[in-house]
PDB file of C-alpha atoms in Angstrom:
ATOM      1  CA  MET A1104    -233.482 -63.637 137.941  1.00  0.00           C
ATOM      2  CA  LYS A1105    -233.384 -62.523 134.346  1.00  0.00           C
ATOM      3  CA  GLY A1106    -231.146 -59.667 133.448  1.00  0.00           C
ATOM      4  CA  CYS A1107    -227.493 -58.718 133.174  1.00  0.00           C
ATOM      5  CA  GLY A1108    -224.974 -57.795 135.790  1.00  0.00           C
ATOM      6  CA  LEU A1109    -226.007 -60.134 138.614  1.00  0.00           C
ATOM      7  CA  ARG A1110    -223.633 -60.580 141.530  1.00  0.00           C
ATOM      8  CA  ILE A1111    -222.897 -64.311 141.562  1.00  0.00           C
ATOM      9  CA  LEU A1112    -220.776 -66.314 144.008  1.00  0.00           C
ATOM     10  CA  VAL A1113    -219.368 -69.566 142.632  1.00  0.00           C
ATOM     11  CA  THR A1114    -218.047 -72.130 145.098  1.00  0.00           C
ATOM     12  CA  GLY A1115    -215.409 -74.427 143.652  1.00  0.00           C
ATOM     13  CA  GLY A1116    -214.810 -71.844 140.939  1.00  0.00           C
ATOM     14  CA  ALA A1117    -211.141 -72.813 140.567  1.00  0.00           C
ATOM     15  CA  GLY A1118    -212.120 -76.372 139.724  1.00  0.00           C
ATOM     16  CA  PHE A1119    -212.808 -78.083 136.431  1.00  0.00           C
ATOM     17  CA  ILE A1120    -216.509 -77.396 135.912  1.00  0.00           C
ATOM     18  CA  GLY A1121    -216.722 -74.367 138.192  1.00  0.00           C
ATOM     19  CA  SER A1122    -214.043 -72.433 136.321  1.00  0.00           C
ATOM     20  CA  HIS A1123    -215.824 -72.986 133.005  1.00  0.00           C
ATOM     21  CA  VAL A1124    -219.036 -71.719 134.609  1.00  0.00           C
ATOM     22  CA  CYS A1125    -217.189 -68.616 135.855  1.00  0.00           C
ATOM     23  CA  ASP A1126    -215.786 -67.913 132.401  1.00  0.00           C
ATOM     24  CA  ARG A1127    -219.254 -68.055 130.867  1.00  0.00           C
ATOM     25  CA  LEU A1128    -220.868 -65.906 133.568  1.00  0.00           C
ATOM     26  CA  LEU A1129    -218.215 -63.236 133.171  1.00  0.00           C
ATOM     27  CA  SER A1130    -218.657 -63.261 129.396  1.00  0.00           C
ATOM     28  CA  LEU A1131    -222.356 -62.591 129.966  1.00  0.00           C
ATOM     29  CA  GLY A1132    -221.608 -59.486 132.016  1.00  0.00           C
ATOM     30  CA  HIS A1133    -222.148 -60.828 135.527  1.00  0.00           C
ATOM     31  CA  VAL A1134    -220.018 -59.886 138.532  1.00  0.00           C
ATOM     32  CA  VAL A1135    -218.383 -63.114 139.714  1.00  0.00           C
ATOM     33  CA  SER A1136    -216.726 -63.985 143.001  1.00  0.00           C
ATOM     34  CA  ILE A1137    -215.161 -67.351 143.801  1.00  0.00           C
ATOM     35  CA  ILE A1138    -214.684 -69.431 146.937  1.00  0.00           C
ATOM     36  CA  ASP A1139    -212.183 -72.282 146.578  1.00  0.00           C
ATOM     37  CA  ASN A1140    -209.676 -73.792 149.005  1.00  0.00           C
ATOM     38  CA  LEU A1141    -207.540 -75.078 146.098  1.00  0.00           C
ATOM     39  CA  SER A1142    -207.536 -78.622 147.483  1.00  0.00           C
ATOM     40  CA  THR A1143    -208.345 -79.837 143.969  1.00  0.00           C
ATOM     41  CA  GLY A1144    -208.937 -76.563 142.140  1.00  0.00           C
ATOM     42  CA  LYS A1145    -206.088 -74.640 140.546  1.00  0.00           C
ATOM     43  CA  ARG A1146    -205.308 -70.953 140.837  1.00  0.00           C
ATOM     44  CA  GLU A1147    -204.495 -70.889 137.111  1.00  0.00           C
ATOM     45  CA  ASN A1148    -208.176 -71.691 136.447  1.00  0.00           C
ATOM     46  CA  VAL A1149    -209.384 -68.553 138.236  1.00  0.00           C
ATOM     47  CA  PRO A1150    -210.442 -65.890 135.710  1.00  0.00           C
ATOM     48  CA  PRO A1151    -208.595 -62.598 136.318  1.00  0.00           C
ATOM     49  CA  ALA A1152    -211.877 -60.671 136.316  1.00  0.00           C
ATOM     50  CA  ALA A1153    -213.321 -62.697 139.208  1.00  0.00           C
ATOM     51  CA  HIS A1154    -212.899 -61.814 142.887  1.00  0.00           C
ATOM     52  CA  PHE A1155    -211.113 -64.806 144.410  1.00  0.00           C
ATOM     53  CA  TYR A1156    -211.207 -65.980 148.030  1.00  0.00           C
ATOM     54  CA  GLU A1157    -208.963 -68.883 148.963  1.00  0.00           C
ATOM     55  CA  ILE A1158    -211.097 -70.208 151.788  1.00  0.00           C
ATOM     56  CA  ASP A1159    -212.625 -73.469 152.931  1.00  0.00           C
ATOM     57  CA  LEU A1160    -216.380 -73.976 152.727  1.00  0.00           C
ATOM     58  CA  ASN A1161    -216.509 -74.755 156.461  1.00  0.00           C
ATOM     59  CA  SER A1162    -214.745 -71.505 157.369  1.00  0.00           C
ATOM     60  CA  PRO A1163    -216.595 -68.346 158.439  1.00  0.00           C
ATOM     61  CA  LEU A1164    -217.984 -66.924 155.207  1.00  0.00           C
ATOM     62  CA  ASP A1165    -219.722 -63.791 156.464  1.00  0.00           C
ATOM     63  CA  GLU A1166    -216.945 -61.468 155.316  1.00  0.00           C
ATOM     64  CA  VAL A1167    -217.149 -62.834 151.774  1.00  0.00           C
ATOM     65  CA  PHE A1168    -220.927 -62.446 151.670  1.00  0.00           C
ATOM     66  CA  ALA A1169    -220.781 -58.966 153.194  1.00  0.00           C
ATOM     67  CA  GLN A1170    -218.137 -57.875 150.691  1.00  0.00           C
ATOM     68  CA  GLU A1171    -219.703 -59.424 147.582  1.00  0.00           C
ATOM     69  CA  SER A1172    -223.459 -59.238 148.377  1.00  0.00           C
ATOM     70  CA  PRO A1173    -224.257 -62.123 145.990  1.00  0.00           C
ATOM     71  CA  GLU A1174    -227.734 -62.342 144.526  1.00  0.00           C
ATOM     72  CA  ALA A1175    -227.149 -65.936 143.443  1.00  0.00           C
ATOM     73  CA  VAL A1176    -224.807 -68.755 144.451  1.00  0.00           C
ATOM     74  CA  VAL A1177    -223.602 -71.496 142.105  1.00  0.00           C
ATOM     75  CA  HIS A1178    -222.428 -74.297 144.374  1.00  0.00           C
ATOM     76  CA  HIS A1179    -219.799 -76.648 142.926  1.00  0.00           C
ATOM     77  CA  ALA A1180    -217.374 -77.038 145.844  1.00  0.00           C
ATOM     78  CA  ALA A1181    -217.356 -80.651 147.064  1.00  0.00           C
ATOM     79  CA  HIS A1182    -215.346 -83.694 147.954  1.00  0.00           C
ATOM     80  CA  ILE A1183    -215.796 -85.576 144.677  1.00  0.00           C
ATOM     81  CA  ASN A1184    -213.858 -88.821 145.079  1.00  0.00           C
ATOM     82  CA  VAL A1185    -216.339 -91.709 145.221  1.00  0.00           C
ATOM     83  CA  THR A1186    -213.774 -94.317 146.245  1.00  0.00           C
ATOM     84  CA  GLN A1187    -212.292 -92.134 148.990  1.00  0.00           C
ATOM     85  CA  SER A1188    -215.766 -91.419 150.342  1.00  0.00           C
ATOM     86  CA  VAL A1189    -216.055 -95.122 151.144  1.00  0.00           C
ATOM     87  CA  VAL A1190    -212.767 -94.998 153.044  1.00  0.00           C
ATOM     88  CA  ARG A1191    -213.371 -91.604 154.709  1.00  0.00           C
ATOM     89  CA  PRO A1192    -217.148 -91.110 154.974  1.00  0.00           C
ATOM     90  CA  GLY A1193    -216.800 -88.648 157.853  1.00  0.00           C
ATOM     91  CA  TYR A1194    -214.558 -86.353 155.845  1.00  0.00           C
ATOM     92  CA  ASP A1195    -216.887 -86.613 152.861  1.00  0.00           C
ATOM     93  CA  ALA A1196    -219.857 -85.605 155.028  1.00  0.00           C
ATOM     94  CA  THR A1197    -217.932 -82.756 156.648  1.00  0.00           C
ATOM     95  CA  VAL A1198    -217.147 -81.185 153.292  1.00  0.00           C
ATOM     96  CA  ASN A1199    -220.290 -81.970 151.337  1.00  0.00           C
ATOM     97  CA  ILE A1200    -222.989 -81.747 154.012  1.00  0.00           C
ATOM     98  CA  LEU A1201    -221.664 -79.458 156.742  1.00  0.00           C
ATOM     99  CA  GLY A1202    -219.880 -77.216 154.254  1.00  0.00           C
ATOM    100  CA  SER A1203    -223.050 -76.860 152.209  1.00  0.00           C
ATOM    101  CA  LEU A1204    -225.112 -76.166 155.324  1.00  0.00           C
ATOM    102  CA  ASN A1205    -222.679 -73.432 156.337  1.00  0.00           C
ATOM    103  CA  LEU A1206    -223.085 -71.940 152.870  1.00  0.00           C
ATOM    104  CA  LEU A1207    -226.881 -72.111 153.000  1.00  0.00           C
ATOM    105  CA  GLU A1208    -226.954 -70.364 156.370  1.00  0.00           C
ATOM    106  CA  ARG A1209    -224.964 -67.500 154.903  1.00  0.00           C
ATOM    107  CA  CYS A1210    -227.330 -67.431 151.924  1.00  0.00           C
ATOM    108  CA  ARG A1211    -230.258 -67.121 154.318  1.00  0.00           C
ATOM    109  CA  GLU A1212    -228.665 -64.420 156.433  1.00  0.00           C
ATOM    110  CA  HIS A1213    -227.528 -62.355 153.446  1.00  0.00           C
ATOM    111  CA  HIS A1214    -230.763 -62.665 151.448  1.00  0.00           C
ATOM    112  CA  VAL A1215    -229.424 -64.603 148.456  1.00  0.00           C
ATOM    113  CA  GLN A1216    -232.244 -65.168 145.972  1.00  0.00           C
ATOM    114  CA  ARG A1217    -231.243 -68.435 144.286  1.00  0.00           C
ATOM    115  CA  VAL A1218    -228.814 -71.351 144.604  1.00  0.00           C
ATOM    116  CA  ILE A1219    -227.756 -73.508 141.658  1.00  0.00           C
ATOM    117  CA  TYR A1220    -226.486 -76.781 143.095  1.00  0.00           C
ATOM    118  CA  ALA A1221    -224.204 -79.192 141.277  1.00  0.00           C
ATOM    119  CA  GLY A1222    -225.670 -82.528 142.291  1.00  0.00           C
ATOM    120  CA  THR A1223    -224.783 -86.011 141.132  1.00  0.00           C
ATOM    121  CA  GLY A1224    -226.737 -88.376 138.954  1.00  0.00           C
ATOM    122  CA  GLY A1225    -224.106 -91.040 138.475  1.00  0.00           C
ATOM    123  CA  ALA A1226    -223.703 -91.812 142.189  1.00  0.00           C
ATOM    124  CA  LEU A1227    -227.210 -91.000 143.401  1.00  0.00           C
ATOM    125  CA  PHE A1228    -229.426 -93.886 142.374  1.00  0.00           C
ATOM    126  CA  GLY A1229    -227.300 -96.879 143.272  1.00  0.00           C
ATOM    127  CA  GLU A1230    -227.594 -99.814 140.860  1.00  0.00           C
ATOM    128  CA  PRO A1231    -230.607 -98.647 138.844  1.00  0.00           C
ATOM    129  CA  ASP A1232    -233.798-100.589 138.195  1.00  0.00           C
ATOM    130  CA  TYR A1233    -233.882 -99.174 134.660  1.00  0.00           C
ATOM    131  CA  VAL A1234    -231.686 -97.071 132.387  1.00  0.00           C
ATOM    132  CA  PRO A1235    -231.759 -94.229 131.522  1.00  0.00           C
ATOM    133  CA  VAL A1236    -232.771 -93.091 134.996  1.00  0.00           C
ATOM    134  CA  ASP A1237    -235.330 -90.332 135.429  1.00  0.00           C
ATOM    135  CA  GLU A1238    -235.956 -88.157 138.489  1.00  0.00           C
ATOM    136  CA  GLY A1239    -238.686 -90.515 139.715  1.00  0.00           C
ATOM    137  CA  HIS A1240    -236.312 -93.437 140.122  1.00  0.00           C
ATOM    138  CA  PRO A1241    -235.708 -94.555 143.743  1.00  0.00           C
ATOM    139  CA  VAL A1242    -232.655 -92.934 145.306  1.00  0.00           C
ATOM    140  CA  ASN A1243    -230.420 -95.602 146.861  1.00  0.00           C
ATOM    141  CA  PRO A1244    -226.797 -94.449 146.714  1.00  0.00           C
ATOM    142  CA  ILE A1245    -224.205 -97.096 147.553  1.00  0.00           C
ATOM    143  CA  SER A1246    -221.366 -94.637 148.180  1.00  0.00           C
ATOM    144  CA  PRO A1247    -221.164 -92.081 151.003  1.00  0.00           C
ATOM    145  CA  TYR A1248    -220.472 -89.511 148.291  1.00  0.00           C
ATOM    146  CA  GLY A1249    -223.883 -90.173 146.771  1.00  0.00           C
ATOM    147  CA  VAL A1250    -225.466 -90.014 150.230  1.00  0.00           C
ATOM    148  CA  SER A1251    -223.843 -86.684 151.055  1.00  0.00           C
ATOM    149  CA  LYS A1252    -224.722 -85.078 147.741  1.00  0.00           C
ATOM    150  CA  HIS A1253    -228.354 -86.164 148.018  1.00  0.00           C
ATOM    151  CA  THR A1254    -228.608 -84.944 151.610  1.00  0.00           C
ATOM    152  CA  VAL A1255    -227.929 -81.391 150.424  1.00  0.00           C
ATOM    153  CA  GLU A1256    -230.913 -81.653 148.067  1.00  0.00           C
ATOM    154  CA  HIS A1257    -233.131 -82.140 151.137  1.00  0.00           C
ATOM    155  CA  TYR A1258    -231.578 -79.127 152.852  1.00  0.00           C
ATOM    156  CA  LEU A1259    -232.248 -77.021 149.763  1.00  0.00           C
ATOM    157  CA  PHE A1260    -235.909 -78.036 149.811  1.00  0.00           C
ATOM    158  CA  SER A1261    -236.084 -77.189 153.510  1.00  0.00           C
ATOM    159  CA  TYR A1262    -234.521 -73.750 152.990  1.00  0.00           C
ATOM    160  CA  ARG A1263    -236.956 -72.962 150.212  1.00  0.00           C
ATOM    161  CA  GLU A1264    -239.973 -73.988 152.300  1.00  0.00           C
ATOM    162  CA  ASN A1265    -238.791 -72.271 155.484  1.00  0.00           C
ATOM    163  CA  HIS A1266    -236.837 -69.274 154.192  1.00  0.00           C
ATOM    164  CA  GLY A1267    -237.921 -68.704 150.580  1.00  0.00           C
ATOM    165  CA  LEU A1268    -234.508 -69.523 149.092  1.00  0.00           C
ATOM    166  CA  ASP A1269    -235.069 -70.604 145.485  1.00  0.00           C
ATOM    167  CA  TYR A1270    -232.876 -73.346 144.091  1.00  0.00           C
ATOM    168  CA  THR A1271    -232.220 -75.585 141.127  1.00  0.00           C
ATOM    169  CA  VAL A1272    -230.463 -78.926 141.461  1.00  0.00           C
ATOM    170  CA  LEU A1273    -228.599 -80.086 138.376  1.00  0.00           C
ATOM    171  CA  ARG A1274    -227.718 -83.757 138.713  1.00  0.00           C
ATOM    172  CA  TYR A1275    -224.574 -84.239 136.680  1.00  0.00           C
ATOM    173  CA  PRO A1276    -223.528 -87.297 134.694  1.00  0.00           C
ATOM    174  CA  ASN A1277    -219.813 -87.945 134.091  1.00  0.00           C
ATOM    175  CA  VAL A1278    -218.619 -84.556 132.908  1.00  0.00           C
ATOM    176  CA  TYR A1279    -215.420 -84.315 130.873  1.00  0.00           C
ATOM    177  CA  GLY A1280    -213.475 -81.729 128.905  1.00  0.00           C
ATOM    178  CA  PRO A1281    -210.508 -79.335 129.082  1.00  0.00           C
ATOM    179  CA  ARG A1282    -209.065 -78.570 132.547  1.00  0.00           C
ATOM    180  CA  GLN A1283    -210.322 -81.792 134.107  1.00  0.00           C
ATOM    181  CA  ASP A1284    -207.833 -83.361 136.493  1.00  0.00           C
ATOM    182  CA  PRO A1285    -207.561 -87.135 136.959  1.00  0.00           C
ATOM    183  CA  HIS A1286    -209.281 -87.178 140.378  1.00  0.00           C
ATOM    184  CA  GLY A1287    -211.789 -89.957 141.032  1.00  0.00           C
ATOM    185  CA  GLU A1288    -213.436 -92.270 138.558  1.00  0.00           C
ATOM    186  CA  ALA A1289    -215.338 -89.412 136.932  1.00  0.00           C
ATOM    187  CA  GLY A1290    -212.028 -88.122 135.518  1.00  0.00           C
ATOM    188  CA  VAL A1291    -211.457 -91.148 133.330  1.00  0.00           C
ATOM    189  CA  VAL A1292    -211.168 -89.159 130.082  1.00  0.00           C
ATOM    190  CA  ALA A1293    -208.399 -87.061 131.630  1.00  0.00           C
ATOM    191  CA  ILE A1294    -206.728 -90.135 133.109  1.00  0.00           C
ATOM    192  CA  PHE A1295    -206.725 -92.099 129.858  1.00  0.00           C
ATOM    193  CA  ALA A1296    -205.669 -89.093 127.753  1.00  0.00           C
ATOM    194  CA  LEU A1297    -202.710 -88.148 129.923  1.00  0.00           C
ATOM    195  CA  GLN A1298    -201.499 -91.744 130.208  1.00  0.00           C
ATOM    196  CA  LEU A1299    -201.784 -92.482 126.503  1.00  0.00           C
ATOM    197  CA  LEU A1300    -200.131 -89.209 125.518  1.00  0.00           C
ATOM    198  CA  LYS A1301    -197.207 -90.151 127.763  1.00  0.00           C
ATOM    199  CA  GLY A1302    -197.047 -93.660 126.305  1.00  0.00           C
ATOM    200  CA  GLU A1303    -198.276 -95.271 129.516  1.00  0.00           C
ATOM    201  CA  ARG A1304    -200.686 -98.193 129.728  1.00  0.00           C
ATOM    202  CA  PRO A1305    -204.045 -97.196 131.275  1.00  0.00           C
ATOM    203  CA  VAL A1306    -205.909 -99.312 133.816  1.00  0.00           C
ATOM    204  CA  ILE A1307    -209.575-100.226 133.432  1.00  0.00           C
ATOM    205  CA  PHE A1308    -211.236-101.232 136.697  1.00  0.00           C
ATOM    206  CA  GLY A1309    -213.361-104.296 135.979  1.00  0.00           C
ATOM    207  CA  ASP A1310    -213.750-106.016 132.621  1.00  0.00           C
ATOM    208  CA  GLY A1311    -214.522-102.836 130.656  1.00  0.00           C
ATOM    209  CA  SER A1312    -218.285-103.375 130.550  1.00  0.00           C
ATOM    210  CA  LYS A1313    -219.161-100.864 133.309  1.00  0.00           C
ATOM    211  CA  THR A1314    -221.123 -97.978 131.765  1.00  0.00           C
ATOM    212  CA  ARG A1315    -221.452 -94.270 132.419  1.00  0.00           C
ATOM    213  CA  ASP A1316    -223.207 -91.295 130.830  1.00  0.00           C
ATOM    214  CA  TYR A1317    -220.636 -88.814 129.468  1.00  0.00           C
ATOM    215  CA  CYS A1318    -221.477 -85.160 128.829  1.00  0.00           C
ATOM    216  CA  TYR A1319    -219.158 -82.385 127.617  1.00  0.00           C
ATOM    217  CA  VAL A1320    -218.430 -79.575 130.056  1.00  0.00           C
ATOM    218  CA  GLY A1321    -219.715 -76.883 127.697  1.00  0.00           C
ATOM    219  CA  ASP A1322    -223.154 -78.470 127.717  1.00  0.00           C
ATOM    220  CA  ILE A1323    -223.114 -78.557 131.530  1.00  0.00           C
ATOM    221  CA  VAL A1324    -222.178 -74.864 131.614  1.00  0.00           C
ATOM    222  CA  ASN A1325    -225.171 -74.135 129.384  1.00  0.00           C
ATOM    223  CA  ALA A1326    -227.431 -75.844 131.922  1.00  0.00           C
ATOM    224  CA  ASN A1327    -226.079 -73.658 134.734  1.00  0.00           C
ATOM    225  CA  VAL A1328    -226.759 -70.470 132.790  1.00  0.00           C
ATOM    226  CA  ILE A1329    -230.262 -71.602 131.861  1.00  0.00           C
ATOM    227  CA  ALA A1330    -231.044 -72.571 135.469  1.00  0.00           C
ATOM    228  CA  LEU A1331    -229.856 -69.201 136.696  1.00  0.00           C
ATOM    229  CA  ASN A1332    -232.407 -67.479 134.490  1.00  0.00           C
ATOM    230  CA  SER A1333    -235.234 -69.983 134.987  1.00  0.00           C
ATOM    231  CA  ALA A1334    -238.317 -69.512 137.130  1.00  0.00           C
ATOM    232  CA  HIS A1335    -238.328 -73.235 137.911  1.00  0.00           C
ATOM    233  CA  SER A1336    -237.172 -74.368 141.361  1.00  0.00           C
ATOM    234  CA  ASP A1337    -236.700 -78.097 141.032  1.00  0.00           C
ATOM    235  CA  VAL A1338    -234.378 -81.061 140.493  1.00  0.00           C
ATOM    236  CA  TYR A1339    -233.127 -82.024 137.028  1.00  0.00           C
ATOM    237  CA  ASN A1340    -231.056 -84.858 135.625  1.00  0.00           C
ATOM    238  CA  LEU A1341    -228.516 -83.858 132.990  1.00  0.00           C
ATOM    239  CA  GLY A1342    -226.848 -86.161 130.506  1.00  0.00           C
ATOM    240  CA  ARG A1343    -227.109 -87.687 127.080  1.00  0.00           C
ATOM    241  CA  GLY A1344    -229.034 -90.735 128.281  1.00  0.00           C
ATOM    242  CA  ILE A1345    -226.524 -92.959 126.487  1.00  0.00           C
ATOM    243  CA  GLU A1346    -224.569 -95.707 128.232  1.00  0.00           C
ATOM    244  CA  VAL A1347    -220.881 -95.709 127.295  1.00  0.00           C
ATOM    245  CA  SER A1348    -218.742 -98.594 128.542  1.00  0.00           C
ATOM    246  CA  ASP A1349    -215.279 -98.145 130.028  1.00  0.00           C
ATOM    247  CA  LEU A1350    -213.824 -99.923 127.032  1.00  0.00           C
ATOM    248  CA  GLU A1351    -215.724 -97.653 124.624  1.00  0.00           C
ATOM    249  CA  ILE A1352    -214.550 -94.478 126.346  1.00  0.00           C
ATOM    250  CA  PHE A1353    -211.000 -95.842 126.354  1.00  0.00           C
ATOM    251  CA  GLU A1354    -211.212 -96.491 122.625  1.00  0.00           C
ATOM    252  CA  ALA A1355    -212.618 -93.000 121.983  1.00  0.00           C
ATOM    253  CA  VAL A1356    -209.687 -91.443 123.839  1.00  0.00           C
ATOM    254  CA  ARG A1357    -207.157 -93.755 122.214  1.00  0.00           C
ATOM    255  CA  ASN A1358    -208.472 -92.866 118.750  1.00  0.00           C
ATOM    256  CA  ALA A1359    -208.226 -89.146 119.530  1.00  0.00           C
ATOM    257  CA  VAL A1360    -204.659 -89.595 120.782  1.00  0.00           C
ATOM    258  CA  GLY A1361    -203.698 -91.800 117.818  1.00  0.00           C
ATOM    259  CA  SER A1362    -202.304 -94.541 120.048  1.00  0.00           C
ATOM    260  CA  VAL A1363    -202.261 -98.336 119.724  1.00  0.00           C
ATOM    261  CA  ILE A1364    -201.591 -99.032 123.410  1.00  0.00           C
ATOM    262  CA  GLU A1365    -203.841-101.676 124.981  1.00  0.00           C
ATOM    263  CA  PRO A1366    -205.312-101.245 128.489  1.00  0.00           C
ATOM    264  CA  THR A1367    -204.680-103.420 131.492  1.00  0.00           C
ATOM    265  CA  TYR A1368    -207.393-104.497 133.914  1.00  0.00           C
ATOM    266  CA  ALA A1369    -207.801-104.363 137.703  1.00  0.00           C
ATOM    267  CA  PRO A1370    -210.565-105.251 140.208  1.00  0.00           C
ATOM    268  CA  VAL A1371    -213.628-102.999 140.428  1.00  0.00           C
ATOM    269  CA  ARG A1372    -213.317-100.324 143.122  1.00  0.00           C
ATOM    270  CA  PRO A1373    -215.785-100.223 146.039  1.00  0.00           C
ATOM    271  CA  GLY A1374    -218.748 -97.850 145.896  1.00  0.00           C
ATOM    272  CA  GLU A1375    -219.150 -97.873 142.122  1.00  0.00           C
ATOM    273  CA  VAL A1376    -222.322 -98.836 140.282  1.00  0.00           C
ATOM    274  CA  GLU A1377    -222.098-101.044 137.219  1.00  0.00           C
ATOM    275  CA  HIS A1378    -224.443 -99.216 134.853  1.00  0.00           C
ATOM    276  CA  ILE A1379    -225.903 -95.720 134.777  1.00  0.00           C
ATOM    277  CA  ALA A1380    -227.249 -93.186 132.291  1.00  0.00           C
ATOM    278  CA  LEU A1381    -229.543 -90.252 132.981  1.00  0.00           C
ATOM    279  CA  ASP A1382    -232.838 -89.317 131.370  1.00  0.00           C
ATOM    280  CA  ALA A1383    -232.736 -85.538 130.892  1.00  0.00           C
ATOM    281  CA  SER A1384    -236.146 -85.188 129.245  1.00  0.00           C
ATOM    282  CA  LYS A1385    -237.462 -83.151 132.201  1.00  0.00           C
ATOM    283  CA  ALA A1386    -234.618 -80.638 131.787  1.00  0.00           C
ATOM    284  CA  GLU A1387    -235.357 -80.455 128.072  1.00  0.00           C
ATOM    285  CA  LYS A1388    -239.078 -79.914 128.642  1.00  0.00           C
ATOM    286  CA  GLU A1389    -238.950 -77.416 131.515  1.00  0.00           C
ATOM    287  CA  LEU A1390    -235.572 -75.700 131.064  1.00  0.00           C
ATOM    288  CA  GLY A1391    -235.109 -76.062 127.323  1.00  0.00           C
ATOM    289  CA  TRP A1392    -231.730 -77.737 127.862  1.00  0.00           C
ATOM    290  CA  THR A1393    -230.264 -80.516 125.788  1.00  0.00           C
ATOM    291  CA  TRP A1394    -226.762 -81.744 125.070  1.00  0.00           C
ATOM    292  CA  THR A1395    -225.121 -80.600 121.830  1.00  0.00           C
ATOM    293  CA  VAL A1396    -221.557 -81.960 121.763  1.00  0.00           C
ATOM    294  CA  ASP A1397    -220.986 -85.444 120.356  1.00  0.00           C
ATOM    295  CA  LEU A1398    -218.766 -87.767 122.415  1.00  0.00           C
ATOM    296  CA  ASN A1399    -215.991 -88.108 119.848  1.00  0.00           C
ATOM    297  CA  GLU A1400    -215.975 -84.354 119.237  1.00  0.00           C
ATOM    298  CA  GLY A1401    -215.762 -83.612 122.953  1.00  0.00           C
ATOM    299  CA  VAL A1402    -213.074 -86.198 123.590  1.00  0.00           C
ATOM    300  CA  ALA A1403    -211.009 -84.736 120.743  1.00  0.00           C
ATOM    301  CA  GLU A1404    -211.291 -81.269 122.364  1.00  0.00           C
ATOM    302  CA  ALA A1405    -210.153 -82.693 125.705  1.00  0.00           C
ATOM    303  CA  VAL A1406    -207.219 -84.599 124.195  1.00  0.00           C
ATOM    304  CA  ALA A1407    -206.085 -81.467 122.330  1.00  0.00           C
ATOM    305  CA  PHE A1408    -206.049 -79.595 125.644  1.00  0.00           C
ATOM    306  CA  TYR A1409    -203.948 -82.250 127.397  1.00  0.00           C
ATOM    307  CA  ARG A1410    -201.595 -82.560 124.445  1.00  0.00           C
ATOM    308  CA  ALA A1411    -200.977 -78.812 124.454  1.00  0.00           C
ATOM    309  CA  ARG A1412    -200.365 -78.855 128.211  1.00  0.00           C
ATOM    310  CA  ILE A1413    -197.820 -81.658 127.939  1.00  0.00           C
ATOM    311  CA  GLU A1414    -196.020 -79.901 125.098  1.00  0.00           C
ATOM    312  CA  LYS A1415    -195.971 -76.643 127.069  1.00  0.00           C
ATOM    313  CA  ASN A1416    -194.452 -78.402 130.090  1.00  0.00           C
ATOM    314  CA  ARG A1417    -191.781 -79.926 127.876  1.00  0.00           C
ATOM    315  CA  ALA A1418    -190.845 -76.593 126.310  1.00  0.00           C
TER     316      ALA A1418
END
């Protein structure tokens, strides 16, 4: 799908990662439309140049597809709260599985050429046998969120085999950066930054030793653009392959804020794995993707964004 001026539909385009993807696609000359029900996304994130539809993924989507005639779909809309998926697995499945299936049916009917799917790496493998985790690692998610996100990967394979719909799955690590809201455990940089900037004492769930793989949103956007233009139709882990503990990420945020506040601790939440990092060597080899933004640099960018937002609200 190389070339300029593609018609691209982005689901979840008013959200944190999706809106950054939309900005980049528009800057590259593509025609972008957005589906988002604004349950977690924000209208202020919607680029003015995009065609915006405030609609749920499980709603009839034929009018949107008929109007926009997308050649590609970048699918970010999802229920993303790991902890809530344990409490409400049916709701999680309704949004992530049935909503995605509704989208894929419209893709089939309206002859979409390619789907880029925002998968999960952090919640997919369960407690890993080894770290960093590559694509060959057994998939044993312990949260319904991980189950639902992986289920869509199987549907994508089925639609390619049966209907010729090309796809690329990008399995995300913990993505952070400007515009992120403090929803779910993946938003820990936003949570810590906002609390520390307000002089509040952040909570670390567990003893601080739990690890995650943190990747800056700009690097994730790069992967989406590369996948859109790639001939490969496969599944790829993204990430830095570096374990960062909760205490280390807290200290990185605290240093960027310039605070001396100490955290408090609470019990680990259900559905969370203890240690995870993703091996992205396959993405580097086949897609030519690699991360570029250092953790401290990215955290500083995020903190600057939250600081400016707080100051604007106070003005």
